[in-house]
């Protein structure tokens, strides 16, 4: 199948383009920055460019291109609207004109994080599946991604396109741009308990969704490493996460201590990816258990960490 992949030079794109090709697809990469997997340098906000690319035999679109949360400090709000909303509209309109039967859209769990969730002040961990809602998103990134999701649902209904909306948890390689309480690798390892997945798993979910969404209409999926916790543990997670972790992983504290790391004292949100397993047959291969296995065997950690990473568009 000939695919248009947006965001092909970005962090997700560098994992996703090779996986799509390995699955037998011809990939046309579109990005505002040059890259090894980018054949066309341009913006999804350019309606004529998008229309011409899709009209040239493209059979489906995987839309991973976007401005992200760190870009809030770099770009005005209008740039988020142009890229994340107008760009998505341009792609959906082109897909509808071409009669596509599927569309994969990279969304984000960030749009589920309201100010109250962000405050981490709840007496019980928020269990965040696809039905979770706690008020409007807290920033322009979340607002524009929520609007783009709405466009996906509208086009799915009006044009009978099967659309997979993939709300990915964290998989960026750089350090957190707002929370530096822990070293980067330590923080990323902790996040596999409740809110992170590997970039390779994020890419594989898109490949699976491309066929898995057929016949499903428009469906939203939260993507994260499978949490080891039960919903009955949410109050204790917010009160004493280390006690809960010790029940599930008795040697975690010792493994962390040997590396000079800290386990989280509290966990106040848990992303639940069960729907993706149920409807797509997808689950992440890398988990918190994988991290501990690497620590036990003194092997490389099973996730990417690069504090110096910059998106290619910033380098360009």
XYZ file of C-alpha atoms in Angstrom, residues 66-262:
197
model
C 2.425 18.011 14.795
C 3.705 20.765 17.005
C 4.185 19.331 20.510
C 4.214 20.524 24.105
C 7.874 21.713 24.112
C 7.022 23.802 21.031
C 4.818 26.032 23.186
C 7.983 27.892 24.177
C 9.082 28.184 20.526
C 5.994 29.001 18.470
C 2.889 31.219 18.712
C -0.537 29.701 19.243
C -1.437 30.372 15.618
C 1.290 27.954 14.494
C -0.352 25.208 16.574
C -3.703 25.966 14.954
C -2.187 25.976 11.456
C -0.312 22.705 11.908
C -2.393 20.659 14.325
C -5.895 21.696 13.245
C -5.733 23.061 9.692
C -3.104 20.496 8.721
C -5.282 17.664 9.991
C -8.280 19.091 8.129
C -6.265 19.276 4.896
C -5.261 15.622 5.212
C -8.774 14.425 6.051
C -10.272 16.330 3.124
C -7.682 14.848 0.778
C -8.338 11.370 2.148
C -12.071 11.810 1.627
C -11.610 13.008 -1.958
C -9.402 10.021 -2.691
C -11.920 7.586 -1.203
C -9.591 6.246 1.482
C -10.996 3.614 3.826
C -8.555 4.208 6.718
C -6.637 6.987 8.463
C -4.280 6.792 11.449
C -3.904 9.888 13.609
C -1.267 10.391 16.300
C -2.890 12.157 19.224
C -1.709 12.513 22.805
C -2.651 11.663 26.371
C -1.631 15.254 27.134
C -5.092 16.459 26.106
C -6.509 14.375 28.988
C -4.378 16.223 31.546
C -6.331 19.112 32.994
C -4.928 21.551 35.562
C -6.381 19.375 38.329
C -4.701 16.233 36.999
C -1.453 18.130 36.510
C -1.532 19.352 40.131
C -1.017 15.764 41.401
C -3.061 16.666 44.473
C -5.754 13.988 44.330
C -6.261 11.509 47.156
C -6.671 8.803 44.522
C -4.786 8.146 41.300
C -6.748 9.088 38.192
C -7.395 5.959 36.108
C -7.165 7.399 32.592
C -8.746 5.336 29.841
C -10.431 6.597 26.673
C -13.543 7.687 28.571
C -11.625 9.784 31.102
C -12.388 13.513 31.089
C -11.628 16.081 33.777
C -12.163 19.371 32.048
C -10.504 21.192 29.150
C -6.866 20.599 28.207
C -4.435 22.877 29.993
C -2.500 24.325 27.020
C -2.654 25.088 23.303
C -1.114 21.719 22.424
C -3.926 19.821 24.119
C -6.585 22.181 22.790
C -5.478 21.754 19.175
C -5.112 17.983 19.476
C -8.603 17.754 20.959
C -9.956 19.782 18.027
C -8.113 17.561 15.547
C -9.653 14.484 17.168
C -13.054 16.091 16.666
C -12.309 16.531 12.970
C -11.366 12.852 12.738
C -14.694 11.811 14.265
C -16.603 14.140 11.934
C -14.932 12.801 8.784
C -15.319 9.207 9.918
C -19.054 9.748 10.172
C -19.492 11.824 7.030
C -17.204 9.822 4.725
C -17.165 6.304 6.219
C -13.415 6.430 6.836
C -12.131 4.046 9.507
C -9.971 6.221 11.765
C -7.687 5.167 14.599
C -6.944 7.995 17.043
C -3.837 6.956 18.973
C -3.373 8.883 22.211
C 0.239 8.101 22.936
C 1.819 8.384 26.343
C 5.317 9.762 26.705
C 8.045 8.441 24.424
C 10.259 11.492 23.836
C 14.010 10.940 24.344
C 14.944 14.282 25.906
C 14.583 15.269 29.550
C 11.259 16.560 30.843
C 11.127 20.290 30.087
C 9.291 21.156 33.312
C 10.240 18.530 35.931
C 13.917 17.951 36.731
C 13.433 16.437 40.193
C 15.043 13.157 39.078
C 17.736 12.254 36.580
C 16.311 11.655 33.113
C 16.804 7.886 32.958
C 15.381 7.463 36.454
C 12.294 9.496 35.578
C 11.716 7.621 32.331
C 12.061 4.259 34.083
C 9.488 5.337 36.686
C 7.074 6.459 33.982
C 6.870 2.936 32.567
C 4.779 2.198 35.653
C 1.981 4.480 34.569
C 2.487 6.814 31.569
C 5.306 5.918 29.133
C 6.008 3.597 26.217
C 9.043 3.096 24.014
C 9.263 4.893 20.678
C 9.485 1.512 18.951
C 6.220 0.428 20.591
C 4.547 3.718 19.645
C 5.549 3.139 16.031
C 4.419 -0.491 16.063
C 0.987 0.579 17.338
C 0.550 2.721 14.229
C 1.475 -0.189 11.952
C -1.001 -2.462 13.744
C -3.737 0.186 13.690
C -3.444 0.672 9.945
C -5.117 -2.698 9.345
C -6.701 -3.179 12.763
C -8.996 -0.168 12.442
C -10.742 -1.518 9.348
C -14.396 -2.138 10.071
C -14.261 -0.274 13.389
C -15.326 3.206 12.344
C -13.606 5.840 14.459
C -11.979 4.571 17.648
C -9.721 6.226 20.200
C -6.929 4.289 21.903
C -4.750 5.191 24.867
C -1.232 3.847 24.306
C 1.133 3.207 27.199
C 3.096 0.350 28.681
C 0.659 -1.964 30.506
C 0.443 -0.788 34.123
C 1.072 -3.486 36.757
C -1.612 -2.025 39.020
C -5.315 -2.704 39.541
C -7.956 0.002 39.789
C -8.530 -1.053 43.376
C -5.033 0.245 44.209
C -5.579 3.859 43.104
C -6.005 5.294 46.613
C -2.872 3.576 47.898
C -0.908 4.664 44.833
C -1.650 8.292 45.660
C -0.714 7.716 49.299
C 2.238 5.283 49.187
C 3.195 4.133 45.700
C 6.364 2.437 46.910
C 4.379 -0.023 49.018
C 2.248 -0.924 45.986
C 5.304 -1.293 43.758
C 6.933 -3.561 46.358
C 3.944 -5.907 46.222
C 4.271 -6.295 42.477
C 8.081 -6.107 42.236
C 9.702 -7.131 45.547
C 13.260 -6.437 44.371
C 12.572 -3.082 42.679
C 13.791 -0.974 45.607
C 17.108 -2.834 45.820
C 17.665 -2.681 42.055
C 16.986 1.048 42.095
C 19.221 1.642 45.117
C 22.116 -0.100 43.377
C 21.846 2.461 40.573
C 21.249 5.426 42.862
C 17.684 5.845 41.616
C 14.447 6.622 43.457
